Amino acid sequence: MKLLAIKINCGHEIEDGLSYFLQDTLNAKGIEARKRSDFVLEGQKHDSSLVELDDIEDLPEDLELTAYFDQDTDQSKIIDQIKSKIKEMEGFGLDVGNVSISTKNIADEDWNTAWQKYYHVIDFSRLLAIVPDWEDYQPAFKDQKLIRLDPGLAFGTGGHTTTQLVLLAMERALTKPISVMDVGTGSGILAIAASKLGAKSVLATDISDEAVSAAKENIRLNGIDNITVKKANLLKDTDEKFDLIIANILAEILLELIPDLNNHLNKDSQIIFSGIDYKQLPKIENALAKENLEIKMKMQEKRWICLLIARKDQ
């Protein structure tokens, strides 16, 4: 069975009225909404969210509503009805934005599993591979560590450049069993990687309840028992000290984190920062210098930078 998808780009002020009209009057089988403001606000959260607007495909100018109908629906009639409704709402003084309407026929898939086709094994390095939970992956090297993830939980799947740069830095930093803190853990991927690479203990924190739940589930998938997950705001909710602190968060949040670092570092500790846009690097460097911290190694891929950091006197 196929469905008719009608995509409407318009202003957010008419979202509620138009959504109600599509479902209640036109009997849409379902509606999907994407708002530009949602992506902008997500990137401003002080949690594990990492949103780069340039990386998002077909980001709407304001609001994108997609309504799904039976394939045999009269396209011309229903589009005329939608246009008429939008004109009516404009007459009420609502900002309808730049309106455009397009249609396409799509397969009526099982939406619970259709997204799985977008996630595949990331054969990351000699030591690590990131494997969706449903994939049967056989590593070429028997001692390659597999990180099992349920990407349906979101919060980070290992595909983003910033995450992969951290994984590379971790291979450099984890040369012996040490204690690790993963700040803003998201899906838990970096905490799991630390455990797989030989960390003796890992504390994974996030300010988001949903991320904490996702991390716990992914840790369960990997059968790991040396990771503790808890809800926390950066370093403010723990008194512990660590041999390695990892933070893959936007630069603005890293700047908030830096003044608290020294209180949570053991002797000869290291720090890994990622999520830094190259334009933000000078701010990070200045903030680190004020805390007697210096960059020992810097990696860059495209616009993203990852730093391996330690005290200047180490």
PDB file of C-alpha atoms in Angstrom:
ATOM      1  CA  MET A   1       0.000   0.000   0.000  1.00  0.00           C
ATOM      2  CA  LYS A   2       1.177   3.526  -0.792  1.00  0.00           C
ATOM      3  CA  LEU A   3       0.354   6.852   0.776  1.00  0.00           C
ATOM      4  CA  LEU A   4       0.015  10.344  -0.620  1.00  0.00           C
ATOM      5  CA  ALA A   5       2.303  12.744   1.262  1.00  0.00           C
ATOM      6  CA  ILE A   6       1.464  16.441   1.014  1.00  0.00           C
ATOM      7  CA  LYS A   7       4.259  18.695   2.286  1.00  0.00           C
ATOM      8  CA  ILE A   8       3.357  22.251   3.247  1.00  0.00           C
ATOM      9  CA  ASN A   9       5.984  24.876   3.997  1.00  0.00           C
ATOM     10  CA  CYS A  10       4.499  27.852   5.815  1.00  0.00           C
ATOM     11  CA  GLY A  11       4.735  30.066   8.908  1.00  0.00           C
ATOM     12  CA  HIS A  12       4.591  28.613  12.415  1.00  0.00           C
ATOM     13  CA  GLU A  13       1.699  30.848  13.452  1.00  0.00           C
ATOM     14  CA  ILE A  14      -0.754  28.663  11.516  1.00  0.00           C
ATOM     15  CA  GLU A  15       0.585  25.300  12.762  1.00  0.00           C
ATOM     16  CA  ASP A  16      -2.214  24.547  15.239  1.00  0.00           C
ATOM     17  CA  GLY A  17      -5.085  25.638  13.012  1.00  0.00           C
ATOM     18  CA  LEU A  18      -3.743  23.958   9.902  1.00  0.00           C
ATOM     19  CA  SER A  19      -2.921  20.719  11.745  1.00  0.00           C
ATOM     20  CA  TYR A  20      -6.443  20.551  13.151  1.00  0.00           C
ATOM     21  CA  PHE A  21      -7.916  21.213   9.685  1.00  0.00           C
ATOM     22  CA  LEU A  22      -5.780  18.503   8.050  1.00  0.00           C
ATOM     23  CA  GLN A  23      -6.817  15.877  10.588  1.00  0.00           C
ATOM     24  CA  ASP A  24     -10.374  16.842  11.553  1.00  0.00           C
ATOM     25  CA  THR A  25     -11.710  18.107   8.201  1.00  0.00           C
ATOM     26  CA  LEU A  26      -9.515  16.415   5.594  1.00  0.00           C
ATOM     27  CA  ASN A  27      -9.070  13.161   7.569  1.00  0.00           C
ATOM     28  CA  ALA A  28      -5.291  12.924   7.226  1.00  0.00           C
ATOM     29  CA  LYS A  29      -3.967   9.547   8.388  1.00  0.00           C
ATOM     30  CA  GLY A  30      -1.118  11.290  10.162  1.00  0.00           C
ATOM     31  CA  ILE A  31       0.885  14.508  10.377  1.00  0.00           C
ATOM     32  CA  GLU A  32       4.604  15.175  10.739  1.00  0.00           C
ATOM     33  CA  ALA A  33       5.864  18.644  11.756  1.00  0.00           C
ATOM     34  CA  ARG A  34       9.371  20.101  11.554  1.00  0.00           C
ATOM     35  CA  LYS A  35      10.078  23.609  12.846  1.00  0.00           C
ATOM     36  CA  ARG A  36      13.347  25.431  12.330  1.00  0.00           C
ATOM     37  CA  SER A  37      13.058  26.922  15.824  1.00  0.00           C
ATOM     38  CA  ASP A  38      13.060  23.446  17.382  1.00  0.00           C
ATOM     39  CA  PHE A  39      16.488  22.688  15.910  1.00  0.00           C
ATOM     40  CA  VAL A  40      17.837  26.085  16.983  1.00  0.00           C
ATOM     41  CA  LEU A  41      16.570  25.644  20.561  1.00  0.00           C
ATOM     42  CA  GLU A  42      17.912  22.069  20.736  1.00  0.00           C
ATOM     43  CA  GLY A  43      21.377  23.368  19.922  1.00  0.00           C
ATOM     44  CA  GLN A  44      21.112  25.877  22.763  1.00  0.00           C
ATOM     45  CA  LYS A  45      20.294  23.286  25.452  1.00  0.00           C
ATOM     46  CA  HIS A  46      22.873  22.783  28.169  1.00  0.00           C
ATOM     47  CA  ASP A  47      22.891  19.012  27.800  1.00  0.00           C
ATOM     48  CA  SER A  48      24.366  16.482  25.387  1.00  0.00           C
ATOM     49  CA  SER A  49      22.548  17.917  22.367  1.00  0.00           C
ATOM     50  CA  LEU A  50      24.807  18.806  19.465  1.00  0.00           C
ATOM     51  CA  VAL A  51      22.996  20.439  16.561  1.00  0.00           C
ATOM     52  CA  GLU A  52      24.796  21.883  13.528  1.00  0.00           C
ATOM     53  CA  LEU A  53      22.146  23.520  11.336  1.00  0.00           C
ATOM     54  CA  ASP A  54      24.296  23.211   8.205  1.00  0.00           C
ATOM     55  CA  ASP A  55      24.315  19.425   8.629  1.00  0.00           C
ATOM     56  CA  ILE A  56      20.508  19.070   8.661  1.00  0.00           C
ATOM     57  CA  GLU A  57      19.005  18.078   5.348  1.00  0.00           C
ATOM     58  CA  ASP A  58      16.186  20.277   3.977  1.00  0.00           C
ATOM     59  CA  LEU A  59      15.842  22.393   7.099  1.00  0.00           C
ATOM     60  CA  PRO A  60      12.593  24.360   6.710  1.00  0.00           C
ATOM     61  CA  GLU A  61      12.616  28.144   6.510  1.00  0.00           C
ATOM     62  CA  ASP A  62      10.054  28.179   9.339  1.00  0.00           C
ATOM     63  CA  LEU A  63       7.525  25.302   9.514  1.00  0.00           C
ATOM     64  CA  GLU A  64       7.168  22.145   7.431  1.00  0.00           C
ATOM     65  CA  LEU A  65       3.959  20.129   7.826  1.00  0.00           C
ATOM     66  CA  THR A  66       3.626  16.786   6.047  1.00  0.00           C
ATOM     67  CA  ALA A  67       0.165  15.214   5.970  1.00  0.00           C
ATOM     68  CA  TYR A  68      -0.411  11.611   4.864  1.00  0.00           C
ATOM     69  CA  PHE A  69      -3.512  10.462   2.965  1.00  0.00           C
ATOM     70  CA  ASP A  70      -4.700   7.354   1.138  1.00  0.00           C
ATOM     71  CA  GLN A  71      -3.123   7.074  -2.291  1.00  0.00           C
ATOM     72  CA  ASP A  72      -6.468   7.407  -4.111  1.00  0.00           C
ATOM     73  CA  THR A  73      -7.160  10.810  -2.514  1.00  0.00           C
ATOM     74  CA  ASP A  74      -8.034  13.530  -5.049  1.00  0.00           C
ATOM     75  CA  GLN A  75      -4.793  15.547  -4.990  1.00  0.00           C
ATOM     76  CA  SER A  76      -6.069  18.624  -6.780  1.00  0.00           C
ATOM     77  CA  LYS A  77      -9.161  18.901  -4.591  1.00  0.00           C
ATOM     78  CA  ILE A  78      -7.306  18.492  -1.310  1.00  0.00           C
ATOM     79  CA  ILE A  79      -4.575  20.972  -2.291  1.00  0.00           C
ATOM     80  CA  ASP A  80      -7.231  23.528  -3.218  1.00  0.00           C
ATOM     81  CA  GLN A  81      -8.818  22.999   0.204  1.00  0.00           C
ATOM     82  CA  ILE A  82      -5.478  23.501   1.951  1.00  0.00           C
ATOM     83  CA  LYS A  83      -4.753  26.691  -0.016  1.00  0.00           C
ATOM     84  CA  SER A  84      -8.214  28.009   0.785  1.00  0.00           C
ATOM     85  CA  LYS A  85      -7.730  27.314   4.507  1.00  0.00           C
ATOM     86  CA  ILE A  86      -4.343  29.039   4.549  1.00  0.00           C
ATOM     87  CA  LYS A  87      -5.845  32.077   2.802  1.00  0.00           C
ATOM     88  CA  GLU A  88      -8.646  32.114   5.378  1.00  0.00           C
ATOM     89  CA  MET A  89      -6.139  32.087   8.264  1.00  0.00           C
ATOM     90  CA  GLU A  90      -4.146  34.856   6.609  1.00  0.00           C
ATOM     91  CA  GLY A  91      -7.369  36.866   6.600  1.00  0.00           C
ATOM     92  CA  PHE A  92      -7.456  36.547  10.383  1.00  0.00           C
ATOM     93  CA  GLY A  93      -4.125  38.386  10.540  1.00  0.00           C
ATOM     94  CA  LEU A  94      -1.899  35.323  11.030  1.00  0.00           C
ATOM     95  CA  ASP A  95       1.547  35.290   9.408  1.00  0.00           C
ATOM     96  CA  VAL A  96       1.344  32.372   6.956  1.00  0.00           C
ATOM     97  CA  GLY A  97       4.967  32.771   5.827  1.00  0.00           C
ATOM     98  CA  ASN A  98       6.286  31.728   2.427  1.00  0.00           C
ATOM     99  CA  VAL A  99       3.794  29.033   1.430  1.00  0.00           C
ATOM    100  CA  SER A 100       4.708  26.168  -0.879  1.00  0.00           C
ATOM    101  CA  ILE A 101       3.004  22.801  -1.336  1.00  0.00           C
ATOM    102  CA  SER A 102       4.434  19.628  -2.877  1.00  0.00           C
ATOM    103  CA  THR A 103       3.263  16.015  -3.109  1.00  0.00           C
ATOM    104  CA  LYS A 104       4.734  12.545  -3.520  1.00  0.00           C
ATOM    105  CA  ASN A 105       3.657   8.930  -3.191  1.00  0.00           C
ATOM    106  CA  ILE A 106       5.471   6.872  -0.581  1.00  0.00           C
ATOM    107  CA  ALA A 107       5.362   3.284   0.631  1.00  0.00           C
ATOM    108  CA  ASP A 108       3.303   2.691   3.778  1.00  0.00           C
ATOM    109  CA  GLU A 109       6.229   1.203   5.707  1.00  0.00           C
ATOM    110  CA  ASP A 110       6.512  -0.100   9.197  1.00  0.00           C
ATOM    111  CA  TRP A 111       7.698   3.177  10.720  1.00  0.00           C
ATOM    112  CA  ASN A 112       9.033   1.377  13.795  1.00  0.00           C
ATOM    113  CA  THR A 113      11.776  -0.221  11.727  1.00  0.00           C
ATOM    114  CA  ALA A 114      12.001   1.801   8.480  1.00  0.00           C
ATOM    115  CA  TRP A 115      14.601   4.172   9.971  1.00  0.00           C
ATOM    116  CA  GLN A 116      16.983   1.257  10.506  1.00  0.00           C
ATOM    117  CA  LYS A 117      18.132   1.410   6.866  1.00  0.00           C
ATOM    118  CA  TYR A 118      19.962   4.663   7.668  1.00  0.00           C
ATOM    119  CA  TYR A 119      22.189   3.129  10.360  1.00  0.00           C
ATOM    120  CA  HIS A 120      25.009   0.710   9.601  1.00  0.00           C
ATOM    121  CA  VAL A 121      28.212  -0.562  11.169  1.00  0.00           C
ATOM    122  CA  ILE A 122      30.922   2.069  11.635  1.00  0.00           C
ATOM    123  CA  ASP A 123      34.187   0.133  11.365  1.00  0.00           C
ATOM    124  CA  PHE A 124      35.902   2.933  13.204  1.00  0.00           C
ATOM    125  CA  SER A 125      39.447   1.743  13.923  1.00  0.00           C
ATOM    126  CA  ARG A 126      41.672  -1.241  14.580  1.00  0.00           C
ATOM    127  CA  LEU A 127      40.346  -1.254  18.150  1.00  0.00           C
ATOM    128  CA  LEU A 128      36.694  -0.180  17.855  1.00  0.00           C
ATOM    129  CA  ALA A 129      33.567  -0.726  15.772  1.00  0.00           C
ATOM    130  CA  ILE A 130      30.131   0.790  16.415  1.00  0.00           C
ATOM    131  CA  VAL A 131      27.404  -1.736  15.657  1.00  0.00           C
ATOM    132  CA  PRO A 132      23.604  -1.203  15.555  1.00  0.00           C
ATOM    133  CA  ASP A 133      22.021  -3.783  17.808  1.00  0.00           C
ATOM    134  CA  TRP A 134      20.278  -5.639  14.956  1.00  0.00           C
ATOM    135  CA  GLU A 135      23.424  -6.009  12.791  1.00  0.00           C
ATOM    136  CA  ASP A 136      25.390  -9.283  12.656  1.00  0.00           C
ATOM    137  CA  TYR A 137      28.933  -7.925  12.372  1.00  0.00           C
ATOM    138  CA  GLN A 138      32.009 -10.142  12.380  1.00  0.00           C
ATOM    139  CA  PRO A 139      35.220  -8.129  12.931  1.00  0.00           C
ATOM    140  CA  ALA A 140      38.295  -8.893  10.865  1.00  0.00           C
ATOM    141  CA  PHE A 141      40.382  -8.774  14.048  1.00  0.00           C
ATOM    142  CA  LYS A 142      39.047 -10.960  16.831  1.00  0.00           C
ATOM    143  CA  ASP A 143      40.119  -8.474  19.512  1.00  0.00           C
ATOM    144  CA  GLN A 144      38.328  -5.476  17.952  1.00  0.00           C
ATOM    145  CA  LYS A 145      35.891  -4.125  20.553  1.00  0.00           C
ATOM    146  CA  LEU A 146      32.255  -3.785  19.481  1.00  0.00           C
ATOM    147  CA  ILE A 147      30.080  -0.969  20.829  1.00  0.00           C
ATOM    148  CA  ARG A 148      26.463  -2.107  20.529  1.00  0.00           C
ATOM    149  CA  LEU A 149      23.943   0.735  20.173  1.00  0.00           C
ATOM    150  CA  ASP A 150      20.237   1.147  19.682  1.00  0.00           C
ATOM    151  CA  PRO A 151      20.239   4.232  17.391  1.00  0.00           C
ATOM    152  CA  GLY A 152      16.472   4.463  17.796  1.00  0.00           C
ATOM    153  CA  LEU A 153      17.202   5.943  21.223  1.00  0.00           C
ATOM    154  CA  ALA A 154      19.030   8.825  19.488  1.00  0.00           C
ATOM    155  CA  PHE A 155      21.387  11.096  21.511  1.00  0.00           C
ATOM    156  CA  GLY A 156      24.427  10.068  19.452  1.00  0.00           C
ATOM    157  CA  THR A 157      25.188   7.116  17.193  1.00  0.00           C
ATOM    158  CA  GLY A 158      28.911   7.551  16.578  1.00  0.00           C
ATOM    159  CA  GLY A 159      28.511   8.991  13.106  1.00  0.00           C
ATOM    160  CA  HIS A 160      29.216  12.613  13.978  1.00  0.00           C
ATOM    161  CA  THR A 161      32.740  13.939  13.466  1.00  0.00           C
ATOM    162  CA  THR A 162      32.986  15.286  17.014  1.00  0.00           C
ATOM    163  CA  THR A 163      32.310  11.850  18.516  1.00  0.00           C
ATOM    164  CA  GLN A 164      34.821  10.126  16.270  1.00  0.00           C
ATOM    165  CA  LEU A 165      37.525  12.632  17.152  1.00  0.00           C
ATOM    166  CA  VAL A 166      36.962  11.853  20.844  1.00  0.00           C
ATOM    167  CA  LEU A 167      37.285   8.130  20.157  1.00  0.00           C
ATOM    168  CA  LEU A 168      40.659   8.747  18.507  1.00  0.00           C
ATOM    169  CA  ALA A 169      41.836  10.839  21.462  1.00  0.00           C
ATOM    170  CA  MET A 170      40.648   8.159  23.889  1.00  0.00           C
ATOM    171  CA  GLU A 171      42.827   5.563  22.184  1.00  0.00           C
ATOM    172  CA  ARG A 172      45.756   7.888  22.900  1.00  0.00           C
ATOM    173  CA  ALA A 173      44.771   8.640  26.508  1.00  0.00           C
ATOM    174  CA  LEU A 174      43.666   5.199  27.765  1.00  0.00           C
ATOM    175  CA  THR A 175      47.040   3.470  28.001  1.00  0.00           C
ATOM    176  CA  LYS A 176      46.271   1.904  31.399  1.00  0.00           C
ATOM    177  CA  PRO A 177      43.212   1.236  33.588  1.00  0.00           C
ATOM    178  CA  ILE A 178      42.040   4.639  34.832  1.00  0.00           C
ATOM    179  CA  SER A 179      38.909   6.346  36.152  1.00  0.00           C
ATOM    180  CA  VAL A 180      36.876   8.249  33.571  1.00  0.00           C
ATOM    181  CA  MET A 181      34.034  10.774  33.653  1.00  0.00           C
ATOM    182  CA  ASP A 182      31.922  11.325  30.531  1.00  0.00           C
ATOM    183  CA  VAL A 183      30.166  14.694  30.860  1.00  0.00           C
ATOM    184  CA  GLY A 184      27.015  14.982  28.742  1.00  0.00           C
ATOM    185  CA  THR A 185      27.011  11.294  27.895  1.00  0.00           C
ATOM    186  CA  GLY A 186      24.010  11.304  25.539  1.00  0.00           C
ATOM    187  CA  SER A 187      23.663   7.764  24.196  1.00  0.00           C
ATOM    188  CA  GLY A 188      26.510   6.600  26.434  1.00  0.00           C
ATOM    189  CA  ILE A 189      28.719   5.789  23.463  1.00  0.00           C
ATOM    190  CA  LEU A 190      31.863   7.422  24.854  1.00  0.00           C
ATOM    191  CA  ALA A 191      31.378   5.905  28.312  1.00  0.00           C
ATOM    192  CA  ILE A 192      30.954   2.481  26.691  1.00  0.00           C
ATOM    193  CA  ALA A 193      34.050   3.040  24.546  1.00  0.00           C
ATOM    194  CA  ALA A 194      36.053   3.997  27.628  1.00  0.00           C
ATOM    195  CA  SER A 195      35.016   0.789  29.355  1.00  0.00           C
ATOM    196  CA  LYS A 196      35.790  -1.303  26.264  1.00  0.00           C
ATOM    197  CA  LEU A 197      39.228   0.353  25.994  1.00  0.00           C
ATOM    198  CA  GLY A 198      40.084  -0.674  29.563  1.00  0.00           C
ATOM    199  CA  ALA A 199      38.889   2.029  31.949  1.00  0.00           C
ATOM    200  CA  LYS A 200      38.576   0.663  35.478  1.00  0.00           C
ATOM    201  CA  SER A 201      35.475   2.754  36.214  1.00  0.00           C
ATOM    202  CA  VAL A 202      33.321   5.283  34.363  1.00  0.00           C
ATOM    203  CA  LEU A 203      30.862   7.910  35.594  1.00  0.00           C
ATOM    204  CA  ALA A 204      28.493   9.016  32.806  1.00  0.00           C
ATOM    205  CA  THR A 205      26.310  12.066  33.433  1.00  0.00           C
ATOM    206  CA  ASP A 206      23.726  14.096  31.563  1.00  0.00           C
ATOM    207  CA  ILE A 207      21.214  16.778  32.469  1.00  0.00           C
ATOM    208  CA  SER A 208      18.557  15.146  30.261  1.00  0.00           C
ATOM    209  CA  ASP A 209      16.354  12.406  31.751  1.00  0.00           C
ATOM    210  CA  GLU A 210      15.869  10.929  28.278  1.00  0.00           C
ATOM    211  CA  ALA A 211      19.625  10.749  27.676  1.00  0.00           C
ATOM    212  CA  VAL A 212      20.180   9.058  31.042  1.00  0.00           C
ATOM    213  CA  SER A 213      17.595   6.417  30.108  1.00  0.00           C
ATOM    214  CA  ALA A 214      19.114   5.928  26.643  1.00  0.00           C
ATOM    215  CA  ALA A 215      22.623   5.564  28.053  1.00  0.00           C
ATOM    216  CA  LYS A 216      21.491   2.971  30.588  1.00  0.00           C
ATOM    217  CA  GLU A 217      19.810   0.918  27.849  1.00  0.00           C
ATOM    218  CA  ASN A 218      22.872   1.018  25.584  1.00  0.00           C
ATOM    219  CA  ILE A 219      25.134   0.052  28.478  1.00  0.00           C
ATOM    220  CA  ARG A 220      22.803  -2.896  29.129  1.00  0.00           C
ATOM    221  CA  LEU A 221      23.119  -3.948  25.461  1.00  0.00           C
ATOM    222  CA  ASN A 222      26.894  -4.118  25.929  1.00  0.00           C
ATOM    223  CA  GLY A 223      26.783  -6.113  29.158  1.00  0.00           C
ATOM    224  CA  ILE A 224      29.006  -3.632  31.011  1.00  0.00           C
ATOM    225  CA  ASP A 225      28.998  -3.364  34.814  1.00  0.00           C
ATOM    226  CA  ASN A 226      31.632  -0.683  35.541  1.00  0.00           C
ATOM    227  CA  ILE A 227      29.678   2.361  34.307  1.00  0.00           C
ATOM    228  CA  THR A 228      27.533   4.454  36.634  1.00  0.00           C
ATOM    229  CA  VAL A 229      24.968   6.736  34.997  1.00  0.00           C
ATOM    230  CA  LYS A 230      23.319   9.633  36.787  1.00  0.00           C
ATOM    231  CA  LYS A 231      21.560  12.897  36.069  1.00  0.00           C
ATOM    232  CA  ALA A 232      23.893  15.831  36.728  1.00  0.00           C
ATOM    233  CA  ASN A 233      24.685  19.348  35.550  1.00  0.00           C
ATOM    234  CA  LEU A 234      28.220  19.263  34.157  1.00  0.00           C
ATOM    235  CA  LEU A 235      30.630  18.800  37.136  1.00  0.00           C
ATOM    236  CA  LYS A 236      28.484  20.552  39.704  1.00  0.00           C
ATOM    237  CA  ASP A 237      26.819  17.431  41.122  1.00  0.00           C
ATOM    238  CA  THR A 238      29.856  15.309  41.964  1.00  0.00           C
ATOM    239  CA  ASP A 239      32.813  15.642  44.351  1.00  0.00           C
ATOM    240  CA  GLU A 240      34.860  12.850  42.770  1.00  0.00           C
ATOM    241  CA  LYS A 241      38.189  13.202  41.011  1.00  0.00           C
ATOM    242  CA  PHE A 242      39.109  11.400  37.791  1.00  0.00           C
ATOM    243  CA  ASP A 243      42.099  10.443  35.683  1.00  0.00           C
ATOM    244  CA  LEU A 244      40.313  11.376  32.454  1.00  0.00           C
ATOM    245  CA  ILE A 245      37.385  13.746  31.894  1.00  0.00           C
ATOM    246  CA  ILE A 246      35.618  13.667  28.528  1.00  0.00           C
ATOM    247  CA  ALA A 247      33.182  16.304  27.260  1.00  0.00           C
ATOM    248  CA  ASN A 248      31.775  16.311  23.734  1.00  0.00           C
ATOM    249  CA  ILE A 249      29.542  19.376  24.030  1.00  0.00           C
ATOM    250  CA  LEU A 250      29.248  22.736  22.295  1.00  0.00           C
ATOM    251  CA  ALA A 251      31.996  25.268  23.033  1.00  0.00           C
ATOM    252  CA  GLU A 252      29.676  27.593  24.944  1.00  0.00           C
ATOM    253  CA  ILE A 253      29.004  24.841  27.495  1.00  0.00           C
ATOM    254  CA  LEU A 254      32.662  23.784  27.639  1.00  0.00           C
ATOM    255  CA  LEU A 255      33.461  27.350  28.720  1.00  0.00           C
ATOM    256  CA  GLU A 256      31.144  26.866  31.715  1.00  0.00           C
ATOM    257  CA  LEU A 257      32.844  23.567  32.522  1.00  0.00           C
ATOM    258  CA  ILE A 258      36.468  24.754  32.482  1.00  0.00           C
ATOM    259  CA  PRO A 259      36.537  26.640  35.852  1.00  0.00           C
ATOM    260  CA  ASP A 260      35.459  23.458  37.678  1.00  0.00           C
ATOM    261  CA  LEU A 261      37.961  21.093  36.059  1.00  0.00           C
ATOM    262  CA  ASN A 262      40.875  21.403  38.493  1.00  0.00           C
ATOM    263  CA  ASN A 263      38.687  20.387  41.437  1.00  0.00           C
ATOM    264  CA  HIS A 264      37.970  17.070  39.723  1.00  0.00           C
ATOM    265  CA  LEU A 265      41.406  16.074  38.415  1.00  0.00           C
ATOM    266  CA  ASN A 266      43.768  13.540  39.933  1.00  0.00           C
ATOM    267  CA  LYS A 267      47.527  13.871  39.578  1.00  0.00           C
ATOM    268  CA  ASP A 268      48.577  13.455  35.929  1.00  0.00           C
ATOM    269  CA  SER A 269      44.960  13.609  34.773  1.00  0.00           C
ATOM    270  CA  GLN A 270      43.938  14.416  31.206  1.00  0.00           C
ATOM    271  CA  ILE A 271      40.884  16.019  29.602  1.00  0.00           C
ATOM    272  CA  ILE A 272      39.335  15.493  26.177  1.00  0.00           C
ATOM    273  CA  PHE A 273      37.191  18.270  24.722  1.00  0.00           C
ATOM    274  CA  SER A 274      35.281  17.992  21.469  1.00  0.00           C
ATOM    275  CA  GLY A 275      32.307  19.733  19.857  1.00  0.00           C
ATOM    276  CA  ILE A 276      34.436  22.853  19.280  1.00  0.00           C
ATOM    277  CA  ASP A 277      33.811  24.846  16.125  1.00  0.00           C
ATOM    278  CA  TYR A 278      37.167  26.166  14.897  1.00  0.00           C
ATOM    279  CA  LYS A 279      35.929  29.751  15.282  1.00  0.00           C
ATOM    280  CA  GLN A 280      35.422  29.131  19.017  1.00  0.00           C
ATOM    281  CA  LEU A 281      38.913  27.723  19.652  1.00  0.00           C
ATOM    282  CA  PRO A 282      40.539  31.008  20.841  1.00  0.00           C
ATOM    283  CA  LYS A 283      37.914  31.362  23.595  1.00  0.00           C
ATOM    284  CA  ILE A 284      38.596  27.808  24.767  1.00  0.00           C
ATOM    285  CA  GLU A 285      42.368  28.348  24.706  1.00  0.00           C
ATOM    286  CA  ASN A 286      42.109  31.534  26.788  1.00  0.00           C
ATOM    287  CA  ALA A 287      39.799  29.914  29.345  1.00  0.00           C
ATOM    288  CA  LEU A 288      42.121  26.900  29.698  1.00  0.00           C
ATOM    289  CA  ALA A 289      45.193  29.120  30.195  1.00  0.00           C
ATOM    290  CA  LYS A 290      43.486  30.927  33.083  1.00  0.00           C
ATOM    291  CA  GLU A 291      43.092  27.559  34.851  1.00  0.00           C
ATOM    292  CA  ASN A 292      46.737  26.483  34.285  1.00  0.00           C
ATOM    293  CA  LEU A 293      45.630  23.993  31.628  1.00  0.00           C
ATOM    294  CA  GLU A 294      47.249  23.558  28.237  1.00  0.00           C
ATOM    295  CA  ILE A 295      46.547  21.717  24.990  1.00  0.00           C
ATOM    296  CA  LYS A 296      48.777  18.671  24.520  1.00  0.00           C
ATOM    297  CA  MET A 297      47.255  17.517  21.238  1.00  0.00           C
ATOM    298  CA  LYS A 298      44.823  19.057  18.752  1.00  0.00           C
ATOM    299  CA  MET A 299      42.893  17.233  16.030  1.00  0.00           C
ATOM    300  CA  GLN A 300      40.671  18.863  13.415  1.00  0.00           C
ATOM    301  CA  GLU A 301      38.315  17.469  10.799  1.00  0.00           C
ATOM    302  CA  LYS A 302      36.505  20.034   8.677  1.00  0.00           C
ATOM    303  CA  ARG A 303      35.186  22.686  11.091  1.00  0.00           C
ATOM    304  CA  TRP A 304      35.340  20.524  14.241  1.00  0.00           C
ATOM    305  CA  ILE A 305      38.233  20.453  16.711  1.00  0.00           C
ATOM    306  CA  CYS A 306      39.078  17.983  19.487  1.00  0.00           C
ATOM    307  CA  LEU A 307      41.627  18.723  22.221  1.00  0.00           C
ATOM    308  CA  LEU A 308      43.669  16.548  24.586  1.00  0.00           C
ATOM    309  CA  ILE A 309      44.420  18.736  27.622  1.00  0.00           C
ATOM    310  CA  ALA A 310      46.484  18.507  30.816  1.00  0.00           C
ATOM    311  CA  ARG A 311      47.878  20.753  33.547  1.00  0.00           C
ATOM    312  CA  LYS A 312      50.831  22.897  32.461  1.00  0.00           C
ATOM    313  CA  ASP A 313      53.034  21.509  35.232  1.00  0.00           C
ATOM    314  CA  GLN A 314      52.503  17.846  34.240  1.00  0.00           C
TER     315      GLN A 314
END
